[in-house]
Coordinates of C-alpha atoms in Angstrom, one line a residue:
M1 CA 2.0 -71.5 167.6
A2 CA 2.0 -68.2 165.5
K3 CA -1.2 -66.0 165.4
T4 CA -2.5 -66.4 162.0
P5 CA -5.5 -63.6 160.9
E6 CA -7.6 -66.8 161.0
N7 CA -6.6 -67.9 164.7
V8 CA -7.5 -64.3 165.9
E9 CA -10.5 -64.0 164.2
T10 CA -11.8 -67.4 165.6
A11 CA -10.9 -66.5 169.2
A12 CA -12.7 -63.1 168.8
R13 CA -15.5 -65.3 167.2
T14 CA -15.2 -67.3 170.6
A15 CA -15.1 -64.5 173.0
A16 CA -18.0 -62.6 171.7
E17 CA -20.2 -65.7 172.0
E18 CA -19.1 -66.2 174.9
T19 CA -20.0 -62.7 176.3
G20 CA -22.9 -62.5 173.9
D21 CA -22.1 -59.2 171.9
E22 CA -24.0 -60.0 168.7
A23 CA -22.5 -57.0 167.0
A24 CA -19.3 -58.3 167.2
T25 CA -20.1 -62.2 166.0
A26 CA -21.5 -60.2 162.8
A27 CA -19.6 -61.3 159.6
P28 CA -17.0 -58.9 158.0
A29 CA -17.8 -56.0 155.6
G30 CA -16.1 -57.5 152.7
R31 CA -18.4 -60.9 153.7
Q32 CA -21.9 -59.5 153.7
A33 CA -24.0 -59.4 151.2
A34 CA -25.1 -56.1 149.2
A35 CA -28.3 -54.6 150.7
E36 CA -31.4 -54.3 147.5
T37 CA -31.3 -51.2 146.3
P38 CA -34.6 -50.3 145.6
R39 CA -36.4 -50.7 142.3
P40 CA -37.5 -47.9 139.7
R41 CA -41.0 -46.8 139.6
G42 CA -41.3 -46.0 136.6
I43 CA -41.7 -42.4 134.8
G44 CA -45.4 -42.3 136.0
L45 CA -48.5 -41.2 133.8
V46 CA -47.3 -37.7 133.7
G47 CA -43.9 -38.8 132.5
W48 CA -45.5 -40.7 129.5
L49 CA -47.3 -37.9 128.7
R50 CA -44.6 -35.4 128.8
W51 CA -42.2 -38.5 126.6
G52 CA -45.5 -38.9 124.1
W53 CA -45.4 -34.6 123.8
R54 CA -41.6 -34.3 123.3
Q55 CA -42.0 -37.1 120.5
L56 CA -44.9 -35.8 118.8
T57 CA -43.2 -32.1 118.4
T58 CA -40.2 -33.4 116.8
M59 CA -39.6 -32.4 113.0
R60 CA -39.5 -36.2 112.2
T61 CA -42.9 -36.4 113.5
A62 CA -44.1 -33.6 111.5
L63 CA -42.1 -35.1 108.3
I64 CA -43.8 -38.5 108.8
L65 CA -47.6 -36.9 109.2
L66 CA -46.9 -34.6 106.6
F67 CA -45.9 -37.6 104.3
L68 CA -49.0 -39.6 105.8
V69 CA -51.6 -37.0 104.6
A70 CA -50.0 -36.2 101.2
L71 CA -50.3 -41.1 101.0
G72 CA -53.4 -40.2 102.1
S73 CA -54.7 -38.0 99.2
V74 CA -54.1 -40.5 97.0
P75 CA -56.8 -42.2 97.2
G76 CA -59.0 -38.9 97.0
S77 CA -57.4 -38.7 93.4
I78 CA -57.9 -41.8 92.0
L79 CA -60.8 -43.2 93.3
P80 CA -64.5 -41.0 92.4
Q81 CA -65.2 -39.1 95.3
R82 CA -68.6 -38.7 96.5
G83 CA -68.5 -34.8 97.5
Q84 CA -67.2 -34.5 93.8
A85 CA -69.1 -37.1 91.2
P86 CA -71.8 -39.2 93.5
E87 CA -72.9 -40.4 90.1
K88 CA -69.0 -42.0 89.0
V89 CA -69.4 -43.5 92.9
A90 CA -72.4 -45.0 91.7
E91 CA -70.5 -46.1 88.6
Y92 CA -67.7 -47.6 89.9
F93 CA -69.8 -49.4 92.1
E94 CA -71.4 -51.3 90.1
K95 CA -68.3 -52.1 87.7
H96 CA -66.6 -53.6 91.2
K97 CA -69.3 -55.0 93.0
T98 CA -67.0 -56.8 95.1
L99 CA -64.2 -54.5 95.6
A100 CA -66.1 -51.6 95.9
P101 CA -67.8 -52.4 99.4
W102 CA -64.5 -53.1 101.4
L103 CA -63.1 -49.9 99.8
D104 CA -66.4 -48.1 101.4
K105 CA -65.9 -49.6 104.4
L106 CA -62.2 -47.9 104.6
S107 CA -63.9 -44.5 103.6
L108 CA -62.0 -44.3 100.7
F109 CA -64.8 -43.1 98.1
D110 CA -65.0 -39.9 101.1
V111 CA -61.7 -39.8 101.9
F112 CA -61.2 -36.0 103.1
A113 CA -64.0 -36.9 105.4
A114 CA -62.8 -40.0 106.4
P115 CA -62.2 -40.3 110.5
W116 CA -58.7 -41.3 109.9
F117 CA -57.9 -38.8 107.3
A118 CA -58.9 -35.8 110.4
A119 CA -56.8 -37.8 112.9
I120 CA -53.6 -37.6 110.7
Y121 CA -55.0 -33.7 109.7
I122 CA -54.9 -33.1 113.1
L123 CA -51.8 -34.9 115.1
L124 CA -50.3 -32.8 111.9
F125 CA -51.8 -29.9 113.0
V126 CA -50.8 -30.5 116.9
S127 CA -47.2 -31.6 116.2
L128 CA -46.7 -28.4 114.0
A129 CA -48.0 -25.8 116.7
G130 CA -45.5 -27.7 119.5
C131 CA -42.6 -28.2 117.1
V132 CA -43.0 -24.0 115.8
L133 CA -44.2 -22.1 117.9
P134 CA -41.6 -22.2 120.7
R135 CA -38.9 -22.3 118.2
A136 CA -40.6 -18.7 117.1
V137 CA -40.2 -17.6 121.1
K138 CA -36.7 -18.5 120.3
H139 CA -36.2 -17.0 117.7
Y140 CA -37.9 -13.8 118.4
R141 CA -35.5 -14.1 122.1
A142 CA -32.3 -13.9 119.8
M143 CA -33.2 -11.4 117.6
R144 CA -33.3 -8.9 120.8
A145 CA -30.3 -10.3 122.4
R146 CA -26.9 -9.1 122.0
P147 CA -24.5 -10.2 119.4
P148 CA -22.2 -13.0 120.9
A149 CA -18.7 -11.1 121.5
A150 CA -15.7 -11.2 119.8
P151 CA -13.3 -15.0 119.8
R152 CA -10.2 -14.5 121.8
N153 CA -8.2 -15.7 118.2
L154 CA -10.0 -14.0 115.3
G155 CA -7.6 -16.3 112.7
R156 CA -9.2 -19.6 113.3
L157 CA -12.6 -18.1 112.3
P158 CA -12.8 -19.0 108.2
Q159 CA -13.0 -15.5 107.5
H160 CA -10.1 -13.7 108.7
A161 CA -8.5 -9.9 107.8
R162 CA -5.6 -8.1 109.2
H163 CA -4.1 -5.0 108.6
E164 CA -2.9 -1.2 109.9
T165 CA -3.7 1.9 110.0
D166 CA -2.8 5.3 111.8
A167 CA -5.9 5.9 113.2
S168 CA -6.0 5.3 117.1
P169 CA -8.3 2.1 118.0
E170 CA -10.8 4.2 119.5
E171 CA -11.6 5.4 115.9
A172 CA -10.8 2.6 113.9
L173 CA -13.9 0.9 116.2
A174 CA -15.8 3.7 115.9
E175 CA -15.4 3.7 112.0
A176 CA -16.4 -0.3 112.1
R177 CA -19.5 0.6 113.7
A178 CA -20.5 3.0 111.8
L179 CA -19.3 1.0 108.7
L180 CA -21.7 -1.9 109.9
R181 CA -24.6 -0.1 110.8
K182 CA -24.4 1.1 107.4
R183 CA -24.7 -2.1 106.1
R184 CA -27.8 -3.0 108.7
F185 CA -26.0 -5.2 111.1
R186 CA -27.1 -5.0 115.0
V187 CA -24.0 -4.0 116.2
D188 CA -22.4 -4.4 120.2
A189 CA -19.5 -2.9 120.8
G190 CA -17.4 -5.0 123.7
D191 CA -13.7 -3.9 125.3
G192 CA -11.7 -3.3 122.5
S193 CA -13.5 -4.8 119.6
V194 CA -17.0 -4.8 117.8
A195 CA -19.6 -7.7 117.1
A196 CA -22.4 -7.4 114.6
E197 CA -24.6 -9.5 113.1
K198 CA -27.2 -10.1 111.0
G199 CA -29.1 -13.0 108.5
Y200 CA -32.0 -13.4 111.0
L201 CA -34.0 -12.6 108.2
G202 CA -33.3 -16.1 106.6
E203 CA -34.3 -18.3 109.9
T204 CA -37.3 -15.7 110.4
G205 CA -38.4 -17.2 106.9
N206 CA -38.0 -20.7 108.0
L207 CA -40.3 -19.9 110.5
L208 CA -42.8 -17.9 108.6
F209 CA -43.0 -20.9 106.2
H210 CA -44.0 -22.9 109.3
L211 CA -46.2 -21.0 110.6
A212 CA -48.1 -20.2 107.4
L213 CA -48.2 -23.9 106.6
L214 CA -49.6 -24.2 110.2
A215 CA -52.4 -21.3 109.3
L216 CA -52.7 -23.5 106.0
L217 CA -53.7 -26.3 107.8
F218 CA -55.9 -23.9 110.5
A219 CA -57.9 -22.2 107.3
L220 CA -58.8 -25.7 105.8
G221 CA -60.1 -27.0 108.6
V222 CA -62.3 -23.8 109.6
G223 CA -63.2 -24.3 105.5
N224 CA -64.4 -27.8 106.6
L225 CA -66.3 -27.0 109.1
F226 CA -67.9 -23.6 108.4
G227 CA -68.5 -24.3 104.7
Y228 CA -70.8 -26.2 102.6
R229 CA -70.9 -27.7 99.0
G230 CA -73.4 -28.3 96.8
D231 CA -74.1 -30.0 93.7
I232 CA -77.0 -29.0 91.2
L233 CA -78.3 -29.9 87.7
V234 CA -79.5 -27.1 85.5
T235 CA -81.0 -27.1 82.4
E236 CA -81.4 -24.5 79.3
G237 CA -84.4 -22.0 80.5
K238 CA -84.5 -22.7 84.1
T239 CA -83.4 -21.1 87.4
F240 CA -81.6 -22.2 90.5
A241 CA -82.8 -20.5 94.0
N242 CA -80.2 -20.9 96.5
S243 CA -82.0 -23.3 99.1
L244 CA -81.5 -26.5 100.6
S245 CA -84.5 -28.1 99.1
H246 CA -83.2 -27.2 95.5
Y247 CA -80.0 -29.0 96.0
D248 CA -79.4 -32.2 94.5
Q249 CA -76.7 -33.3 96.7
F250 CA -75.7 -30.7 99.9
K251 CA -72.9 -31.4 102.2
P252 CA -72.5 -28.7 104.7
G253 CA -69.8 -28.4 107.2
R254 CA -69.9 -29.6 111.0
W255 CA -70.6 -26.5 112.3
F256 CA -72.7 -24.6 109.4
D257 CA -76.1 -23.4 110.0
T258 CA -78.0 -23.7 106.6
D259 CA -80.3 -21.1 107.4
G260 CA -77.2 -19.0 107.0
L261 CA -77.7 -19.7 103.3
A262 CA -77.0 -16.4 100.7
P263 CA -80.1 -15.6 99.0
F264 CA -78.7 -15.5 95.4
S265 CA -80.4 -17.0 92.3
L266 CA -79.0 -18.7 89.7
A267 CA -80.7 -19.0 85.5
L268 CA -79.2 -21.0 82.5
D269 CA -79.7 -19.1 79.4
D270 CA -77.5 -21.0 77.3
F271 CA -74.8 -23.7 77.4
K272 CA -72.8 -24.5 74.6
A273 CA -69.9 -26.8 74.2
T274 CA -67.1 -26.9 71.1
Y275 CA -65.7 -30.0 70.0
E276 CA -62.6 -30.5 68.5
T277 CA -63.2 -31.6 64.7
T278 CA -59.8 -31.9 62.7
E279 CA -58.8 -35.8 62.7
G280 CA -57.0 -37.8 65.0
P281 CA -57.2 -39.3 68.2
N282 CA -58.5 -36.3 69.9
K283 CA -61.6 -35.7 67.4
G284 CA -64.6 -35.3 69.5
Q285 CA -63.4 -34.5 72.7
A286 CA -65.2 -31.3 74.3
T287 CA -62.2 -28.4 74.0
D288 CA -64.7 -25.3 75.5
Y289 CA -67.6 -25.2 77.8
D290 CA -69.7 -21.7 77.9
A291 CA -72.9 -21.2 80.1
R292 CA -74.5 -18.0 79.7
M293 CA -75.6 -16.9 83.2
R294 CA -78.1 -14.7 84.8
F295 CA -77.9 -14.5 88.3
R296 CA -79.1 -11.9 91.4
E297 CA -76.8 -11.6 94.6
T298 CA -80.3 -11.2 96.4
P299 CA -84.1 -11.3 95.1
D300 CA -84.3 -7.3 95.2
G301 CA -80.8 -6.8 93.7
P302 CA -80.1 -6.1 89.7
E303 CA -79.5 -8.9 87.8
K304 CA -76.1 -9.9 86.1
T305 CA -74.8 -11.6 83.2
Y306 CA -72.1 -14.0 83.4
H307 CA -70.1 -16.3 81.0
L308 CA -69.6 -19.8 83.3
K309 CA -66.6 -21.8 82.1
V310 CA -64.3 -24.4 83.4
N311 CA -61.9 -22.9 85.7
H312 CA -63.6 -19.4 85.1
P313 CA -66.0 -19.8 88.4
L314 CA -69.1 -17.0 88.9
S315 CA -68.4 -15.4 92.6
V316 CA -71.3 -14.7 94.1
G317 CA -73.4 -14.4 97.6
G318 CA -69.4 -15.5 99.4
A319 CA -69.6 -18.6 97.0
K320 CA -68.1 -20.0 94.3
V321 CA -70.2 -21.9 91.2
Y322 CA -68.1 -23.9 89.1
L323 CA -69.1 -25.8 86.0
L324 CA -68.4 -29.6 86.2
N325 CA -70.5 -31.5 83.7
H326 CA -73.1 -31.2 81.0
G327 CA -75.4 -33.3 79.0
Y328 CA -79.0 -33.6 77.1
A329 CA -82.7 -32.8 78.4
P330 CA -85.0 -33.8 75.4
V331 CA -88.4 -32.1 75.9
F332 CA -91.3 -33.5 75.5
T333 CA -95.5 -33.6 75.7
V334 CA -97.2 -36.2 76.9
R335 CA -101.2 -36.8 76.8
D336 CA -103.3 -39.0 77.9
A337 CA -106.3 -40.9 76.5
K338 CA -108.4 -37.9 77.2
G339 CA -106.0 -35.9 75.2
N340 CA -105.2 -33.7 78.2
I341 CA -101.5 -32.8 78.7
A342 CA -100.3 -34.8 81.6
F343 CA -96.2 -33.9 81.2
Q344 CA -94.5 -31.2 79.7
D345 CA -90.8 -29.8 80.3
A346 CA -87.4 -31.1 79.7
V347 CA -86.1 -34.3 81.2
P348 CA -82.1 -34.3 81.9
F349 CA -80.9 -37.6 80.6
L350 CA -78.0 -39.3 81.9
P351 CA -74.9 -40.5 79.3
M352 CA -74.6 -44.1 78.9
E353 CA -70.7 -43.1 76.9
Q354 CA -69.0 -39.9 77.3
V355 CA -67.6 -40.1 73.9
N356 CA -70.8 -39.3 71.5
Y357 CA -73.0 -38.5 74.6
T358 CA -75.6 -41.3 73.7
S359 CA -78.3 -41.0 76.5
E360 CA -80.8 -42.3 78.7
G361 CA -84.2 -41.4 80.5
V362 CA -87.4 -42.0 82.6
I363 CA -90.5 -39.8 81.4
K364 CA -92.9 -40.3 84.3
A365 CA -96.6 -39.1 84.0
P366 CA -98.7 -39.6 87.0
D367 CA -101.5 -37.1 86.2
A368 CA -102.3 -39.2 83.3
E369 CA -105.9 -40.7 83.3
P370 CA -107.4 -42.9 83.5
E371 CA -104.3 -44.7 83.6
Q372 CA -100.4 -43.4 84.5
L373 CA -98.0 -43.3 81.5
A374 CA -94.2 -43.8 82.2
F375 CA -92.1 -44.2 79.2
Y376 CA -87.8 -44.9 78.4
A377 CA -85.9 -43.7 76.3
V378 CA -82.8 -43.3 74.6
L379 CA -81.1 -40.5 72.7
W380 CA -78.8 -40.4 70.5
P381 CA -77.5 -36.5 69.6
T382 CA -76.3 -37.4 65.9
A383 CA -78.0 -40.4 64.6
V384 CA -76.4 -42.8 62.3
P385 CA -76.7 -46.1 61.4
A386 CA -74.1 -48.5 63.3
K387 CA -72.0 -50.8 61.0
N388 CA -74.0 -53.8 61.5
G389 CA -77.0 -51.8 59.6
D390 CA -79.5 -53.1 61.9
Q391 CA -79.0 -50.6 65.0
I392 CA -78.1 -46.8 65.1
E393 CA -75.6 -45.2 67.2
S394 CA -74.6 -41.3 67.9
G395 CA -71.7 -40.6 65.8
W396 CA -71.0 -36.9 66.8
P397 CA -71.2 -35.2 70.8
A398 CA -73.0 -32.3 69.3
P399 CA -77.0 -32.4 68.9
L400 CA -76.6 -32.1 65.0
R401 CA -79.7 -35.0 64.4
P402 CA -81.3 -35.8 67.4
V403 CA -83.5 -39.4 67.6
V404 CA -85.4 -40.6 70.2
S405 CA -86.3 -44.1 71.1
I406 CA -89.2 -44.7 73.2
A407 CA -90.7 -47.7 75.0
S408 CA -94.2 -47.0 76.5
F409 CA -95.7 -48.3 80.1
K410 CA -99.3 -48.1 81.7
G411 CA -100.2 -48.4 85.2
D412 CA -99.1 -47.1 88.4
V413 CA -95.8 -45.2 87.8
G414 CA -95.6 -45.5 92.2
L415 CA -95.4 -41.8 93.2
D416 CA -98.8 -41.5 94.8
S417 CA -97.5 -43.8 97.5
G418 CA -95.1 -41.3 99.3
T419 CA -92.2 -43.8 98.3
P420 CA -88.9 -41.8 97.0
Q421 CA -87.9 -42.6 93.7
S422 CA -84.8 -42.2 91.3
V423 CA -85.9 -39.8 88.6
Y424 CA -83.6 -41.7 86.3
K425 CA -85.2 -45.0 86.7
L426 CA -89.2 -46.8 86.4
E427 CA -89.9 -48.6 89.6
G428 CA -92.5 -51.3 89.0
L429 CA -92.1 -52.4 85.6
G430 CA -93.5 -55.9 85.0
K431 CA -95.8 -55.5 88.3
S432 CA -97.5 -52.4 88.5
L433 CA -96.2 -50.7 85.5
K434 CA -96.8 -53.0 82.5
M435 CA -95.6 -52.5 79.1
V436 CA -97.8 -50.9 76.1
K437 CA -97.9 -53.7 73.2
D438 CA -96.4 -52.1 70.2
G439 CA -95.7 -49.3 72.3
R440 CA -92.1 -48.7 71.1
Q441 CA -90.9 -45.9 68.4
L442 CA -88.4 -43.6 67.2
L443 CA -88.9 -40.0 67.1
N444 CA -87.3 -37.0 65.5
P445 CA -87.9 -33.8 66.3
G446 CA -91.8 -32.3 66.3
Q447 CA -92.9 -36.0 65.8
T448 CA -95.8 -37.6 67.8
F449 CA -96.0 -41.3 68.7
K450 CA -99.5 -41.8 69.6
L451 CA -99.7 -45.0 71.9
P452 CA -102.0 -48.4 70.7
E453 CA -105.8 -48.7 72.1
G454 CA -105.8 -45.0 72.8
A455 CA -103.5 -45.0 75.7
G456 CA -102.6 -41.2 74.9
S457 CA -99.8 -39.8 73.0
I458 CA -95.8 -38.6 73.4
T459 CA -94.4 -35.8 71.5
F460 CA -90.6 -35.4 70.8
D461 CA -90.9 -31.1 71.0
G462 CA -86.8 -31.2 71.0
V463 CA -83.4 -31.4 73.1
R464 CA -82.1 -28.9 75.2
E465 CA -78.6 -28.9 77.0
W466 CA -78.0 -29.1 81.0
T467 CA -74.9 -28.6 82.9
T468 CA -73.9 -29.5 86.9
L469 CA -72.8 -26.9 89.0
S470 CA -71.2 -27.2 92.2
V471 CA -71.7 -24.5 94.7
N472 CA -69.3 -24.3 97.3
H473 CA -68.8 -21.5 100.0
D474 CA -65.2 -21.8 101.9
P475 CA -64.5 -19.2 104.4
G476 CA -61.1 -20.1 105.2
R477 CA -59.9 -20.0 100.9
M478 CA -58.8 -16.7 101.7
P479 CA -56.7 -17.0 104.5
A480 CA -55.6 -20.5 102.7
L481 CA -54.7 -18.4 99.7
I482 CA -52.4 -15.9 101.8
A483 CA -51.3 -18.7 104.5
A484 CA -49.8 -20.4 101.0
I485 CA -48.1 -17.0 99.5
L486 CA -46.6 -16.1 102.8
A487 CA -45.2 -19.8 102.8
V488 CA -43.4 -19.5 99.4
A489 CA -42.2 -16.2 100.7
G490 CA -40.7 -17.8 103.5
V491 CA -39.0 -20.5 101.2
V492 CA -37.6 -18.0 99.4
A493 CA -36.2 -15.6 102.0
S494 CA -34.9 -19.1 104.0
F495 CA -32.8 -19.9 101.2
M496 CA -31.8 -16.4 100.0
V497 CA -30.5 -15.2 103.4
R498 CA -27.6 -16.0 105.4
R499 CA -26.7 -15.8 109.2
R500 CA -23.4 -13.9 109.1
R501 CA -21.2 -13.0 111.9
V502 CA -18.3 -10.2 111.5
W503 CA -15.9 -9.1 115.1
V504 CA -13.5 -6.0 114.0
R505 CA -10.3 -5.8 116.9
A506 CA -8.6 -3.0 117.2
V507 CA -5.0 -2.6 119.5
A508 CA -2.0 -0.3 119.6
G509 CA 1.3 -2.4 117.8
D510 CA 4.7 -2.1 119.1
D511 CA 5.3 0.7 116.4
G512 CA 2.6 3.1 117.4
R513 CA -0.1 2.1 114.3
T514 CA -3.0 0.3 115.4
V515 CA -3.6 -3.1 114.4
V516 CA -7.2 -4.0 113.0
E517 CA -7.9 -7.6 112.7
V518 CA -11.4 -8.8 111.4
G519 CA -13.1 -12.4 111.2
G520 CA -16.3 -13.3 109.8
L521 CA -18.5 -16.4 110.3
T522 CA -21.0 -16.9 107.6
L523 CA -23.7 -19.8 108.1
G524 CA -23.0 -21.8 104.8
H525 CA -20.6 -21.0 102.0
P526 CA -19.1 -17.7 103.0
T527 CA -20.5 -14.4 101.1
P528 CA -18.2 -11.5 99.2
E529 CA -19.7 -9.2 102.1
F530 CA -17.0 -10.2 104.5
D531 CA -14.5 -9.0 101.4
E532 CA -16.5 -5.5 100.4
I533 CA -16.2 -4.7 104.4
V534 CA -12.5 -5.6 104.8
A535 CA -11.9 -3.8 101.8
A536 CA -13.8 -0.9 103.6
L537 CA -12.4 -0.4 106.6
R538 CA -8.7 -0.4 104.5
G539 CA -10.3 2.0 102.3
G540 CA -10.5 4.2 105.0
E541 CA -6.9 3.6 106.2
E542 CA -5.5 4.7 102.7
R543 CA -7.4 8.0 102.6
G544 CA -6.2 8.9 106.2
P545 CA -7.5 11.2 109.0
D546 CA -7.0 14.2 106.9
G547 CA -7.9 12.5 103.3
S548 CA -4.7 12.4 101.6
G549 CA -4.4 9.0 99.8
A550 CA -1.3 6.8 101.5
G551 CA -0.5 3.8 99.7
E552 CA -2.2 0.2 100.9
T553 CA 0.2 -2.2 102.4
A554 CA -0.2 -6.0 101.4
P555 CA -0.9 -7.4 105.2
D556 CA 1.6 -9.8 105.6
T557 CA 3.7 -7.2 104.6
E558 CA 2.5 -4.8 107.0
S559 CA 3.2 -7.6 109.9
K560 CA 6.7 -8.0 108.7
E561 CA 7.3 -4.8 108.9

């Protein structure tokens, strides 16, 4: 019987088993199971950190974070912010009692100090730094590098020209080097060719824009950390000293030292508001605010005057003082039952509506004897009869005919307990404070209302105006302004300047003349500069070595010759 491969294999295995050869009894290689390859262990912690850093420092991530910063700023421009208008935030809470607490939990009334906004801000700063700084290093190296050598075939470039000249190749290249240097190209001479390049200012402008944006973010961060913002209400005839205790609201930066407040002072002499008088939908709206101020940089410094207006802040003590709002402060004199003056001052009233400035306020006289006195009052700057004829309303925002309505109370005002109180609200109504019977009265300036049962009297002396000032110290303001200017300059440069490369090759032709080839490459659309360079090189050929003019020959005619 013929021996087949299967028979031979079986006989060999039988013989191996008899002799005990284990290697021979093993299955053939083709039938053995493949050995298990080791499973990958993963990139590890360092690898994940590197991957995360690469993702964070991409331009795509930076653009996303920039979009998130813009998106996060939208609530700050729509909703009232505590740092700018705390009274409007309180008003929003009164009108939206269900929605406002939820918005407050998301820090939407203090967006620019919210943790989530700070996180986006810091990530954007890190992303831009990790993206721009390596690019700046590479760009610096590229600017110092030699221009790339001339390609082998200049005819394949987008811009190409060829002509012949009687000058030698060395002379033609020397002329090309001189011309390109005159045009501010960086020139490098090769073997039979000249390479030139310029236009790095465009990429420099692009990097300058991103670096300026980085500096702008840094300046804003410095301002938030080392600056402060405070709001004060100043009545005509009153003075404000830049001290922490004199602020109605004060918001320092995290690293600002309150002991470093500049010792300046302000005094409001007069406030005037101008209103639109022309008939139409804008009638009665304020067109101009003018606050006549006196200020001192230091307690011993010279006194100066300033007209403070909207968008015309006062610079004093390294801070900017802005005019925010205004209102009325009626002046009252309160006498107790013994005839002694228990209170005499201007009391700031808060507007109840912003059209004609109907305002409300409270007067507290804790020094009155034997019982303390308090009053709730409503001011109509220009009192006119309401349409129904039974009530009074304000017909104009200016104080043309001021009238106040007085409601009188006596008892314990609550100031002696030491518990903080709002100056715009009466505490303990109906409990410690009882309303005086027949204690309501309308008063014109100069009139006095004597309370029943000889409890005392209140005199309406007149009306002053108050203004709300915002004092803003931002050490990053000037660096931010410089960064913004540099960013604009960088954008202009990046759009106006393009990268250009020019190569010139000169070789001796068969007829003894020199063949000059010029190639150009421009980032974006070609510019007329290449044609000007070619025309200048041909112009040298026209003049000839001795300065005599020889007619120019078209490139295609020369090549045929």
